[in-house]
mmCIF file of C-alpha atoms and ligand atoms in Angstrom:
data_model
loop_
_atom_site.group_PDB
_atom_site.id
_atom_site.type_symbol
_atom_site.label_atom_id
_atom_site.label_comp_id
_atom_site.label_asym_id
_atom_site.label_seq_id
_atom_site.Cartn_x
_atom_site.Cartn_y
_atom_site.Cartn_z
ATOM 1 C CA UNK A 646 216.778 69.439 42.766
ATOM 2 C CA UNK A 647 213.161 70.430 44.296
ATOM 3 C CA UNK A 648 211.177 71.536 40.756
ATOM 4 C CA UNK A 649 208.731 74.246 42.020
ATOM 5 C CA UNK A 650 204.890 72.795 41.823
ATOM 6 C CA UNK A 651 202.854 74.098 38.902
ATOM 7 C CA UNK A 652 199.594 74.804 40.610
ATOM 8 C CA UNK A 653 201.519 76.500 44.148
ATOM 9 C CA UNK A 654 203.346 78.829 41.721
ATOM 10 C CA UNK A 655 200.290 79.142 39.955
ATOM 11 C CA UNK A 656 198.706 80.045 43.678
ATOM 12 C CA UNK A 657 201.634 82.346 44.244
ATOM 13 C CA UNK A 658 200.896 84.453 41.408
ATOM 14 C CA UNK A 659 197.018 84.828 41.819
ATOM 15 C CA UNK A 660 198.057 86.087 45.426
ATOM 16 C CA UNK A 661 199.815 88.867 43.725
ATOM 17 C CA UNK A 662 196.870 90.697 42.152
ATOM 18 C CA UNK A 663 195.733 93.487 43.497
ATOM 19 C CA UNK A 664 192.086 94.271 42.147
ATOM 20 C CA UNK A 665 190.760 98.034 42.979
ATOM 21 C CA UNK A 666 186.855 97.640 43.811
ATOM 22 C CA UNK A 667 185.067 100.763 42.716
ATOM 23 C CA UNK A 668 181.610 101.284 43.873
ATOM 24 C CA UNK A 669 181.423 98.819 46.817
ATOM 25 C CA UNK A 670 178.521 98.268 48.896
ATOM 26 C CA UNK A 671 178.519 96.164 51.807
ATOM 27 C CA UNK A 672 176.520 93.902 49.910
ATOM 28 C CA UNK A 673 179.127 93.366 47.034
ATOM 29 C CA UNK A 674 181.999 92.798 49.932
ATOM 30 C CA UNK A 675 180.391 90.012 51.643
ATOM 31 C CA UNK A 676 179.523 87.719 48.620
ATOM 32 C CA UNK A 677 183.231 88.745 47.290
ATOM 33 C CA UNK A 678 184.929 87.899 50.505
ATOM 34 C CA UNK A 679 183.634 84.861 50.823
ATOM 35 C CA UNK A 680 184.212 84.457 46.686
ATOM 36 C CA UNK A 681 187.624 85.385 47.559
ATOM 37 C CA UNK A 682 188.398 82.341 49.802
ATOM 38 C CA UNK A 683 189.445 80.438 46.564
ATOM 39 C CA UNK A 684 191.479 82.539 45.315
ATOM 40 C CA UNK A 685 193.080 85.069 47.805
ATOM 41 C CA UNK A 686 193.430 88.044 46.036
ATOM 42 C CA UNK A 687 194.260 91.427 47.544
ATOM 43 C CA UNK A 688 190.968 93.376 47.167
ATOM 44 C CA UNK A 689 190.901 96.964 48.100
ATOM 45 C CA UNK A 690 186.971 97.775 48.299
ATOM 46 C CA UNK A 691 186.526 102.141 46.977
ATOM 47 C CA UNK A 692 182.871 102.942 47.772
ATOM 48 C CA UNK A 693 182.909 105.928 44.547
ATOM 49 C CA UNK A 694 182.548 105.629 41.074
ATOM 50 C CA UNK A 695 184.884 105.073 38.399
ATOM 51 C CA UNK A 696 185.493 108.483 36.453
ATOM 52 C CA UNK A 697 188.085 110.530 35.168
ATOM 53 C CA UNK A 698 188.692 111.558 39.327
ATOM 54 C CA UNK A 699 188.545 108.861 40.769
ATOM 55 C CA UNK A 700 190.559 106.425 37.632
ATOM 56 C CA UNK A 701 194.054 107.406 38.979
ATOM 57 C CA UNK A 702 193.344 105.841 42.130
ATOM 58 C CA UNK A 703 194.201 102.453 40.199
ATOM 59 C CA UNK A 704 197.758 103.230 40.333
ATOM 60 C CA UNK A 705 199.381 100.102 42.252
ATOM 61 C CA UNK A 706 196.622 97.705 41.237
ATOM 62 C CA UNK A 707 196.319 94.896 38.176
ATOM 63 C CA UNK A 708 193.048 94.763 37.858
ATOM 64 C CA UNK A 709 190.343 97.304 38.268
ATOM 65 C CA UNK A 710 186.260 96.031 39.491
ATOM 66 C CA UNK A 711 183.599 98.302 38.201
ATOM 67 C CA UNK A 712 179.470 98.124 37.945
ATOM 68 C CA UNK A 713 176.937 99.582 35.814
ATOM 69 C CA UNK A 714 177.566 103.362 36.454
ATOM 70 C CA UNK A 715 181.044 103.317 36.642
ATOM 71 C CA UNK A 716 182.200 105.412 33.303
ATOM 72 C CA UNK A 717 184.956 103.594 31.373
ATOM 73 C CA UNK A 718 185.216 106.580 28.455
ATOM 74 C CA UNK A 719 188.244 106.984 26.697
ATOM 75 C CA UNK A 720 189.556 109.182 29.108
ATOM 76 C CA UNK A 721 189.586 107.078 32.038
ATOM 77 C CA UNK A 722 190.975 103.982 29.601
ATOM 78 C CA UNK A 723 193.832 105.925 28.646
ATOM 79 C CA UNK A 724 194.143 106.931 32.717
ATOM 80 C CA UNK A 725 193.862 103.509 33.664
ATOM 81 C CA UNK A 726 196.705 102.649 30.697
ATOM 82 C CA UNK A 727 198.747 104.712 32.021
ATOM 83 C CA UNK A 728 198.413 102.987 35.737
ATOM 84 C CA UNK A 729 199.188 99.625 34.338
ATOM 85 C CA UNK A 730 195.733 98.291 34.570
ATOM 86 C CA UNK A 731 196.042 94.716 32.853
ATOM 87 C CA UNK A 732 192.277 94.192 33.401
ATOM 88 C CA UNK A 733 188.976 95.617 33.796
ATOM 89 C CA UNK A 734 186.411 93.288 35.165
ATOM 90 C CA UNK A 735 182.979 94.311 34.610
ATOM 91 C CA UNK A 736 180.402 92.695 37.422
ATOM 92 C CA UNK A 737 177.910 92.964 35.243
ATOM 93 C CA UNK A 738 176.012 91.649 31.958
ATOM 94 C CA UNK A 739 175.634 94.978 30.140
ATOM 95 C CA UNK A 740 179.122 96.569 28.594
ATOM 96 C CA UNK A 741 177.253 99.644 27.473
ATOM 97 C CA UNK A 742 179.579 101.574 29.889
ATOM 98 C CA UNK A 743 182.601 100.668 27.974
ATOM 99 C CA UNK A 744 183.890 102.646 25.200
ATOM 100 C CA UNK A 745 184.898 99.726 23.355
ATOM 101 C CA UNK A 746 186.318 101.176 20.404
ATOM 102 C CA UNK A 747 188.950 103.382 22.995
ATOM 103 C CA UNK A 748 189.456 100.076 24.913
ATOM 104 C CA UNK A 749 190.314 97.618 21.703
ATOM 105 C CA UNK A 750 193.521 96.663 21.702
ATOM 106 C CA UNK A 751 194.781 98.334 25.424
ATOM 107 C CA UNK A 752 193.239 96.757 28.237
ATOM 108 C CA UNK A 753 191.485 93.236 28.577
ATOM 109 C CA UNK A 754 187.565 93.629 29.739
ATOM 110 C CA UNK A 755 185.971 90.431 30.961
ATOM 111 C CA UNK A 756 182.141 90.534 32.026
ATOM 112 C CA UNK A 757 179.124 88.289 33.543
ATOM 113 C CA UNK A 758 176.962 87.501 30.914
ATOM 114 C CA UNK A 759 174.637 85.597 32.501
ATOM 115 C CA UNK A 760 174.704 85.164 36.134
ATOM 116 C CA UNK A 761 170.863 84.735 36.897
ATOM 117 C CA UNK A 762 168.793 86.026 34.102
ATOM 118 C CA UNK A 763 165.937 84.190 36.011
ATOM 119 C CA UNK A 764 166.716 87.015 38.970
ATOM 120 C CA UNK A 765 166.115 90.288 36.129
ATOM 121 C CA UNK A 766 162.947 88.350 34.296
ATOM 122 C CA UNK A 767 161.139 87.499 37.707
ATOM 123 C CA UNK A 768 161.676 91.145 39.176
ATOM 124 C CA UNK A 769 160.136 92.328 35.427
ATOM 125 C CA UNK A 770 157.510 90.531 36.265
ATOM 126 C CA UNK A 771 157.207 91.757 40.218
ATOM 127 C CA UNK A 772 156.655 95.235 38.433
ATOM 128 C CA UNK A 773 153.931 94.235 36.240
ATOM 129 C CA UNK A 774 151.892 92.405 38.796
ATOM 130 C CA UNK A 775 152.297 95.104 41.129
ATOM 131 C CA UNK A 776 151.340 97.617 38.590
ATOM 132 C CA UNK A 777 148.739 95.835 37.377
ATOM 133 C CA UNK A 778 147.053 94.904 40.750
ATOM 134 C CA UNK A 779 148.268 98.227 42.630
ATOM 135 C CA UNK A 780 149.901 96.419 45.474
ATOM 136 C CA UNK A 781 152.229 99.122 46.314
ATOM 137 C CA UNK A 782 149.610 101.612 46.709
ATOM 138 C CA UNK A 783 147.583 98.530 48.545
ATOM 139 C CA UNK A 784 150.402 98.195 51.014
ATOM 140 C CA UNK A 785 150.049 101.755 52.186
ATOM 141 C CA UNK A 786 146.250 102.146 52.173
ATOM 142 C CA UNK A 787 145.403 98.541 54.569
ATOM 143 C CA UNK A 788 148.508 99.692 56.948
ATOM 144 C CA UNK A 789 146.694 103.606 57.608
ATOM 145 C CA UNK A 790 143.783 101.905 58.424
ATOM 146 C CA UNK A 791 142.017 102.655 54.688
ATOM 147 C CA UNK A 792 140.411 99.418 53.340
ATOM 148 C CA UNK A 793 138.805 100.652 50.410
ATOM 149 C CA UNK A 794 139.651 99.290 46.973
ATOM 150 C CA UNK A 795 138.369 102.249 44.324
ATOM 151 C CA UNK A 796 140.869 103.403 41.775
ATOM 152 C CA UNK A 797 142.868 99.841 42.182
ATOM 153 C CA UNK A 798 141.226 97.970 39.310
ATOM 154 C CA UNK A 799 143.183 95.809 37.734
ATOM 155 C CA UNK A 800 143.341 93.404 34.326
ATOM 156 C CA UNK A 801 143.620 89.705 33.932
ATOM 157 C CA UNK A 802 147.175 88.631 31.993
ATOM 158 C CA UNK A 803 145.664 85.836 31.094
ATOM 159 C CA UNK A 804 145.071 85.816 27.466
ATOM 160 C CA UNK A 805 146.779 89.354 27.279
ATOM 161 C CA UNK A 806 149.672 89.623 25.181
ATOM 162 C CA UNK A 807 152.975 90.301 26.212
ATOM 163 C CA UNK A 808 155.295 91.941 23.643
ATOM 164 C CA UNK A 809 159.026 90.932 24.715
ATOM 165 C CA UNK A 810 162.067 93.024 22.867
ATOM 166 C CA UNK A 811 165.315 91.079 23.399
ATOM 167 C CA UNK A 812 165.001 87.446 23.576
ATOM 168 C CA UNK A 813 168.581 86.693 25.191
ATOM 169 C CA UNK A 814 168.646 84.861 28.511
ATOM 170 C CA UNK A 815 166.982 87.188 30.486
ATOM 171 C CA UNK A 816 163.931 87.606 27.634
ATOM 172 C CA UNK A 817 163.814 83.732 27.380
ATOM 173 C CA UNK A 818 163.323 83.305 30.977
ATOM 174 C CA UNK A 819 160.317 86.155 30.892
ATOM 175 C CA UNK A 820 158.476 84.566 27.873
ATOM 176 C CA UNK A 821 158.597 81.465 30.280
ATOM 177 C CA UNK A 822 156.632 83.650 33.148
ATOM 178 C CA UNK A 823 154.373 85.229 30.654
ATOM 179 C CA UNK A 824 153.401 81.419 29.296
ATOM 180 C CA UNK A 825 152.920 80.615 32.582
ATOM 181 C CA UNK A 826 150.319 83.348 33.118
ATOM 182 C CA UNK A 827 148.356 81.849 29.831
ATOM 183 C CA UNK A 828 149.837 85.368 27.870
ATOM 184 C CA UNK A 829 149.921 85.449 24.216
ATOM 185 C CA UNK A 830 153.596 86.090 23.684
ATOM 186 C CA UNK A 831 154.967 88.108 21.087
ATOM 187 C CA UNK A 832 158.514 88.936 20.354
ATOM 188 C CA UNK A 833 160.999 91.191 18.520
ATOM 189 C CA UNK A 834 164.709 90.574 18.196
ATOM 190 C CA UNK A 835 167.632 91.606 16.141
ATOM 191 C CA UNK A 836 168.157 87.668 15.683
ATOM 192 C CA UNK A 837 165.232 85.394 15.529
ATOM 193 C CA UNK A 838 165.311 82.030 16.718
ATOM 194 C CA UNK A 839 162.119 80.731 15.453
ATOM 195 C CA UNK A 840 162.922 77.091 15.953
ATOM 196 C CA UNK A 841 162.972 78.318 19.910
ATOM 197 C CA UNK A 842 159.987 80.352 19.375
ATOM 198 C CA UNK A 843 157.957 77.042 17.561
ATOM 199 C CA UNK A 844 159.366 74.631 20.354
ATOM 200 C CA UNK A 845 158.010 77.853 23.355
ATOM 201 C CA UNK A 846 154.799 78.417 21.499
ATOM 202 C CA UNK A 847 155.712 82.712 20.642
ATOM 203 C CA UNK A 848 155.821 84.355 17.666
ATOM 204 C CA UNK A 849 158.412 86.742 16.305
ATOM 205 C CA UNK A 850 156.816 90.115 14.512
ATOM 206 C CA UNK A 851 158.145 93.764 13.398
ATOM 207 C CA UNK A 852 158.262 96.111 16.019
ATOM 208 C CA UNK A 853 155.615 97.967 14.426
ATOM 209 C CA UNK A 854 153.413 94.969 14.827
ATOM 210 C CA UNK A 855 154.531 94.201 18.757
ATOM 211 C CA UNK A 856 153.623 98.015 19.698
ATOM 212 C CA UNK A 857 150.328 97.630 18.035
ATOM 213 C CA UNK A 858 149.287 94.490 19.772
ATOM 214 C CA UNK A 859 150.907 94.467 23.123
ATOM 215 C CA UNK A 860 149.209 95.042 26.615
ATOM 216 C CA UNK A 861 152.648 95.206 28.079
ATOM 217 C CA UNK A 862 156.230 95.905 26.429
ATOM 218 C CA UNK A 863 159.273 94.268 28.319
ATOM 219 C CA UNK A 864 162.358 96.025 26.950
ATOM 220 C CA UNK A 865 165.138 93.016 27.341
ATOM 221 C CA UNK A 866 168.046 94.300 24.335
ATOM 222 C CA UNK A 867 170.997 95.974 25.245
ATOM 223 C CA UNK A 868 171.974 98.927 24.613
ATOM 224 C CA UNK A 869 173.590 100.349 22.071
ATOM 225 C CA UNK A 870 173.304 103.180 19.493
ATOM 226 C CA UNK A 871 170.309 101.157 17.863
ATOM 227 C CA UNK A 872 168.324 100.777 20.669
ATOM 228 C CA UNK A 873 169.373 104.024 21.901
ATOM 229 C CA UNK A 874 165.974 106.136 22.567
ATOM 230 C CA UNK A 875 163.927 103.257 21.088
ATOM 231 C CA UNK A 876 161.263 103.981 22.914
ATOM 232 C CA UNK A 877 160.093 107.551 22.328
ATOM 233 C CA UNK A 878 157.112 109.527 20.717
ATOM 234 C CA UNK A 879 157.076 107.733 17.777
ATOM 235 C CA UNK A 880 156.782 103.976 19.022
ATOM 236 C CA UNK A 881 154.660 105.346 21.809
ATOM 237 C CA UNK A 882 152.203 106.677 19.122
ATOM 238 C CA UNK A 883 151.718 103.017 17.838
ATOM 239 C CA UNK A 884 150.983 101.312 21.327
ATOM 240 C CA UNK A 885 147.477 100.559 22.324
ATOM 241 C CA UNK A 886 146.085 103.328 24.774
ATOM 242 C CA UNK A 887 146.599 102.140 27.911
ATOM 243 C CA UNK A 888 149.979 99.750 27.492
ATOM 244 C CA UNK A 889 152.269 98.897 30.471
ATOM 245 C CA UNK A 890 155.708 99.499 29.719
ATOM 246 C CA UNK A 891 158.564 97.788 31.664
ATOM 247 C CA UNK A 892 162.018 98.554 31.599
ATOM 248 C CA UNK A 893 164.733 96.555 33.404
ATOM 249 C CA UNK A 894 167.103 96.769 30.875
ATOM 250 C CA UNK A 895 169.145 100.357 30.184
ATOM 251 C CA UNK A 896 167.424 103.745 31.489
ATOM 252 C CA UNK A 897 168.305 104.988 28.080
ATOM 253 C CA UNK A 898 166.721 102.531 26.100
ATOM 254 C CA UNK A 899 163.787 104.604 27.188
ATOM 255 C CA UNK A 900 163.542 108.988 26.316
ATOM 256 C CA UNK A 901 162.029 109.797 29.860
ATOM 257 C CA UNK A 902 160.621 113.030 28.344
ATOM 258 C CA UNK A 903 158.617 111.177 25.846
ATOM 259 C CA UNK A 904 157.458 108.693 28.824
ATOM 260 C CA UNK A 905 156.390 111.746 31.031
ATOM 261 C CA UNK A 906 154.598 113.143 28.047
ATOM 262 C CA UNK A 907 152.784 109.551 27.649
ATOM 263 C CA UNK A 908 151.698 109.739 31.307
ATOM 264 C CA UNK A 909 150.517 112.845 31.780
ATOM 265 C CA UNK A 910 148.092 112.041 28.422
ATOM 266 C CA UNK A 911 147.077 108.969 29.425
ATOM 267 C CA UNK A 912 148.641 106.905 26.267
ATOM 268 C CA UNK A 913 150.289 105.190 28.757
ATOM 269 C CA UNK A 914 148.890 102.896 31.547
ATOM 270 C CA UNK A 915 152.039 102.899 34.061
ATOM 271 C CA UNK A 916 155.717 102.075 33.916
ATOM 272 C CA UNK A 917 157.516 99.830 35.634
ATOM 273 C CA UNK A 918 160.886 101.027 35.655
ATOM 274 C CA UNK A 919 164.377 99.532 37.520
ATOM 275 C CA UNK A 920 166.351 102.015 35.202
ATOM 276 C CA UNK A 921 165.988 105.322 34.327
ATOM 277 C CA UNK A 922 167.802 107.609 31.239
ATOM 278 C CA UNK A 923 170.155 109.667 34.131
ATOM 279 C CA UNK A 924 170.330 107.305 37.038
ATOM 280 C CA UNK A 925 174.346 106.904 37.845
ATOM 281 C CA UNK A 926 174.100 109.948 39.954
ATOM 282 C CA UNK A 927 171.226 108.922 42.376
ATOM 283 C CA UNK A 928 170.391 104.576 42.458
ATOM 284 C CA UNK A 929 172.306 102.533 44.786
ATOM 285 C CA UNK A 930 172.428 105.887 47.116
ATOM 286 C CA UNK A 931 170.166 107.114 49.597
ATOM 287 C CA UNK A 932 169.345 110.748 48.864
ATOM 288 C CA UNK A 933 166.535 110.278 51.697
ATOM 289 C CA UNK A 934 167.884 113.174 53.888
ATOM 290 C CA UNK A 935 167.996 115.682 50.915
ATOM 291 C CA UNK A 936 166.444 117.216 47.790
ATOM 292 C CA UNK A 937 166.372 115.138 44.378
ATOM 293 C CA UNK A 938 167.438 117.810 41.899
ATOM 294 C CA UNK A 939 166.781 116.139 38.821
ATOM 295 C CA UNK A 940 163.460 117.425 37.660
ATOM 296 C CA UNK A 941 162.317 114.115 35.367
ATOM 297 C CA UNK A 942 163.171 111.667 38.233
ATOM 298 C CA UNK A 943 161.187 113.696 40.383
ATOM 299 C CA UNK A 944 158.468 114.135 38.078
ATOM 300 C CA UNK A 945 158.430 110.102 37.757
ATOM 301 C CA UNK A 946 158.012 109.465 41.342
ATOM 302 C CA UNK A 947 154.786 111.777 41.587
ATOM 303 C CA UNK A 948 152.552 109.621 39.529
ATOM 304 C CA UNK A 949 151.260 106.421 40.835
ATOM 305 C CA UNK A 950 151.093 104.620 37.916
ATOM 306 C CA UNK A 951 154.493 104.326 37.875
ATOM 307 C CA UNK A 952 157.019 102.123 40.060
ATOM 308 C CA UNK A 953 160.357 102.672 40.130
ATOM 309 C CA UNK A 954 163.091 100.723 41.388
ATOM 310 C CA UNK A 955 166.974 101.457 41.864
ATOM 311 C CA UNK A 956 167.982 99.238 39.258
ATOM 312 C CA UNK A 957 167.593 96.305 41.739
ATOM 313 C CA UNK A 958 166.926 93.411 39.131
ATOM 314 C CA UNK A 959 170.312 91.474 39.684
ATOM 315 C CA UNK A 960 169.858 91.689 43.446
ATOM 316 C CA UNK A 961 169.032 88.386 44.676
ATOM 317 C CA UNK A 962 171.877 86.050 46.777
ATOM 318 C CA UNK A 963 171.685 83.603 43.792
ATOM 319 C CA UNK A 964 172.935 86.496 41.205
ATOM 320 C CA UNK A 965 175.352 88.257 43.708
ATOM 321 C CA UNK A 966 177.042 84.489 44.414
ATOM 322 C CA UNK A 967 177.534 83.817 40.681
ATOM 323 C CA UNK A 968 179.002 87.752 39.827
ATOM 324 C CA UNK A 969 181.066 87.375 42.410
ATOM 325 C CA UNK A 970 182.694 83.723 41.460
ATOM 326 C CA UNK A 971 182.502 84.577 37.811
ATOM 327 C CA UNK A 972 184.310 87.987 38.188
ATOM 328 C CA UNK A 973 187.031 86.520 40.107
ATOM 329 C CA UNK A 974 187.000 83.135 37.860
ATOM 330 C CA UNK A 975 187.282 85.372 34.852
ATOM 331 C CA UNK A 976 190.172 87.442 36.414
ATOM 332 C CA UNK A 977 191.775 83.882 37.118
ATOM 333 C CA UNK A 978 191.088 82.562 33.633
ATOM 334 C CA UNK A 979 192.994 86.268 32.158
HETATM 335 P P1 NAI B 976 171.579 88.705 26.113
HETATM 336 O O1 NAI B 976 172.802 89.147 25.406
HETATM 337 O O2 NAI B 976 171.431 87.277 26.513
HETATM 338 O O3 NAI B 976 170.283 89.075 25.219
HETATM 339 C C1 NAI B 976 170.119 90.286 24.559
HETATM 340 C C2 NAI B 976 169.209 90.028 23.351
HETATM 341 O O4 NAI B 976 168.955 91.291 22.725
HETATM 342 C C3 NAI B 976 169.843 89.117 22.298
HETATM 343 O O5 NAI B 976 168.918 88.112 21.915
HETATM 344 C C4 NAI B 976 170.152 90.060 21.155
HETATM 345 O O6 NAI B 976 170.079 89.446 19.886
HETATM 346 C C5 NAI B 976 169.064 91.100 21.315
HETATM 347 N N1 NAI B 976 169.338 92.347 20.636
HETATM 348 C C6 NAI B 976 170.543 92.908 20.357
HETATM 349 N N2 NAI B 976 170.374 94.066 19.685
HETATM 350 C C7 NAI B 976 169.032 94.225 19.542
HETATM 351 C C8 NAI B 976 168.236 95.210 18.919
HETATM 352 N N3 NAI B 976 168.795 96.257 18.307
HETATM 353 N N4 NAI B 976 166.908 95.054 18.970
HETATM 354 C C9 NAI B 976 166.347 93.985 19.590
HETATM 355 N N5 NAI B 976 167.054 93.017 20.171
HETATM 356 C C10 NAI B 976 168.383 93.136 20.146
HETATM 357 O O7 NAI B 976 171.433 89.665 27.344
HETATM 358 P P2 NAI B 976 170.612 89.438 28.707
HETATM 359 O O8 NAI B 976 171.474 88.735 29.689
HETATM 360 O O9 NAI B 976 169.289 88.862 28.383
HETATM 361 O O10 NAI B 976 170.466 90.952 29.229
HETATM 362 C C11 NAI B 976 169.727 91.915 28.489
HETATM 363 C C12 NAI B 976 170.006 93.289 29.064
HETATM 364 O O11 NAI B 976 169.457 93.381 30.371
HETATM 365 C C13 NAI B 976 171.493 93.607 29.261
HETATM 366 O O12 NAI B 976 172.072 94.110 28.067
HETATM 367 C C14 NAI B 976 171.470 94.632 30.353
HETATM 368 O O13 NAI B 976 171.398 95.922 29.764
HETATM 369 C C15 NAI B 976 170.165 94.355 31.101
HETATM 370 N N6 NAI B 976 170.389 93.860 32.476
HETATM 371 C C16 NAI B 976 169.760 94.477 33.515
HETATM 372 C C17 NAI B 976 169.929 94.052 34.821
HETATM 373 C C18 NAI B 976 169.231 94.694 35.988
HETATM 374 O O14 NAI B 976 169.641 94.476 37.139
HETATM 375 N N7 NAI B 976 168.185 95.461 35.794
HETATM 376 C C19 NAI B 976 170.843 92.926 35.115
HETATM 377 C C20 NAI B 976 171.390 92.286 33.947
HETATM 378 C C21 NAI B 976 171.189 92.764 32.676
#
């Protein structure tokens, strides 16, 4: 008798999961399609979010595909239980979206923990240089004809210090850059690794000590309900007058009203920010054509100190290639 071959049953049964995309750009579709050709799964790409509206949707599909504002609360776990989800693949790094606790124990989350950390560090350190050197106001003086360069003073970062929170792979691959640039590096993180830091040539301090000495603070630690609000009146009180704070990490890592407080005094120098505190409702979407009726995001775009961008740090073909193979290898691998 014919024995049935391991690997084209194995084929067979790959071909028979039916992932639900949630928030699907065109982007995401073309590196997945052509991630896809390996494995052939039936991929139904939903341009909305993942709430409690949209979760029931899932019904008829094993697995479920969701980004960084896609909600996965308790609620829309227990919706998504009830569908016979078997799997919820995260296409991203950061889990902070996922009630973990409501999740333990019902439905399997895989992630991408590191699918090009060098793509978030060297887009950190597109906003500083920009900031720093005013290119983006630059851009639009030279093109309407205005060549003058008054209020677009800059600093040198050489021998500036650089205070780094979160020395994972995306923190590691910034204190490269800022070496690079002859920066003093300084670093805080919940786990030090100072035989990394001796081998690098950094130095692990307090918090309290990294506000006090850094010309720019790269936030780079998750979030969670530690780093929740870390930055807010109180560690802006300790910076030096002046400091540049960057954010690519969680929009609520940061308490916007305490950052619009520090701008409009002039405690803080500018903000480079590719996340923002309430941001699921407006980045990745163009709102060009109508009226922005969150107050603090509009407040941020009026200064011009401060660059923001919609949480575009991941976004290069090298990091959409490896979410996309690693999201469907992981789905593969469950
Ligand atoms: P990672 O897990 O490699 O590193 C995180 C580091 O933060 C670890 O060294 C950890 O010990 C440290 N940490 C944990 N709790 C801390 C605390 N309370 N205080 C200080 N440090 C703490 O993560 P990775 O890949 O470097 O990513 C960092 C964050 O960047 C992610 O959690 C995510 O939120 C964000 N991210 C943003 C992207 C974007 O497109 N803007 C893309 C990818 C990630």
């Amino acid at each position: 008798m014919c024995k049935p071959d391991p690997f084209l049953e194995k084929d067979h049964i790959m071909a028979e999961k039916k992932i639900l995309f949630y928030d699907a750009k065109p982007y995401d579709k073309q590196f997945f399609d052509e991630a896809n050709k390996k494995h052939a799964y039936e991929i139904q790409y939903f341009n909305g979010h993942l709430n409690r509206n949209t979760a029931y949707f899932s019904k008829g599909y094993d697995v479920v595909c969701t980004f960084v504002n896609d909600s996965i609360d308790k609620d829309v776990i227990s919706i998504l239980k009830d569908c016979s989800i078997e799997l919820i693949a995260l296409r991203s790094a950061g889990y902070n979206n996922v009630d973990l606790r409501a999740v333990y124990g019902t439905i399997h989350v895989v992630r991408v923990p590191g699918y090009s950390p060098c793509a978030v560090a060297e887009h950190a350190a597109a906003l500083m240089l920009s900031l720093n050197r005013k290119t983006h106001r630059a851009y639009f003086r030279t093109r309407d004809g205005n060549f003058s360069i008054n209020g677009l003073l800059g600093f040198d970062m050489h021998k500036k210090t650089m205070g780094i929170i979160g020395t994972g792979k995306i923190g590691r691959c910034l204190i490269d850059i800022a070496l690079g640039f002859g920066m003093n590096v300084l670093a805080y993180d919940k786990f030090n690794d100072e035989k990394y830091a001796q081998k690098k040539g950094f130095e692990y301090v307090s918090l309290e000590q990294l506000y006090k000495a850094s010309d720019i603070v790269s936030l780079h630690c998750p979030l969670n309900s530690e780093t929740y609000h870390l930055i807010n009146e109180d560690s802006l009180k300790q910076m030096k007058p002046g400091v540049m704070i960057i954010n690519t990490g969680r929009g609520k890592l940061i308490k916007t009203d305490a950052l619009i407080a520090g701008l409009k005094n002039g405690t803080i120098g500018s903000a480079g920010l590719d996340v923002y505190e309430e941001e699921s409702e407006y980045f990745f979407e163009d709102f060009s054509n109508s009226m922005i009726e969150d107050d603090k995001l509009a407040r941020l775009l009026t200064f011009p100190n401060v660059l923001l961008t919609s949480h575009q740090g991941f976004f290069t073909k090298e990091a959409l290639a490896n979410i996309a193979n690693t999201t469907l290898e992981n789905i593969e691998e469950y």
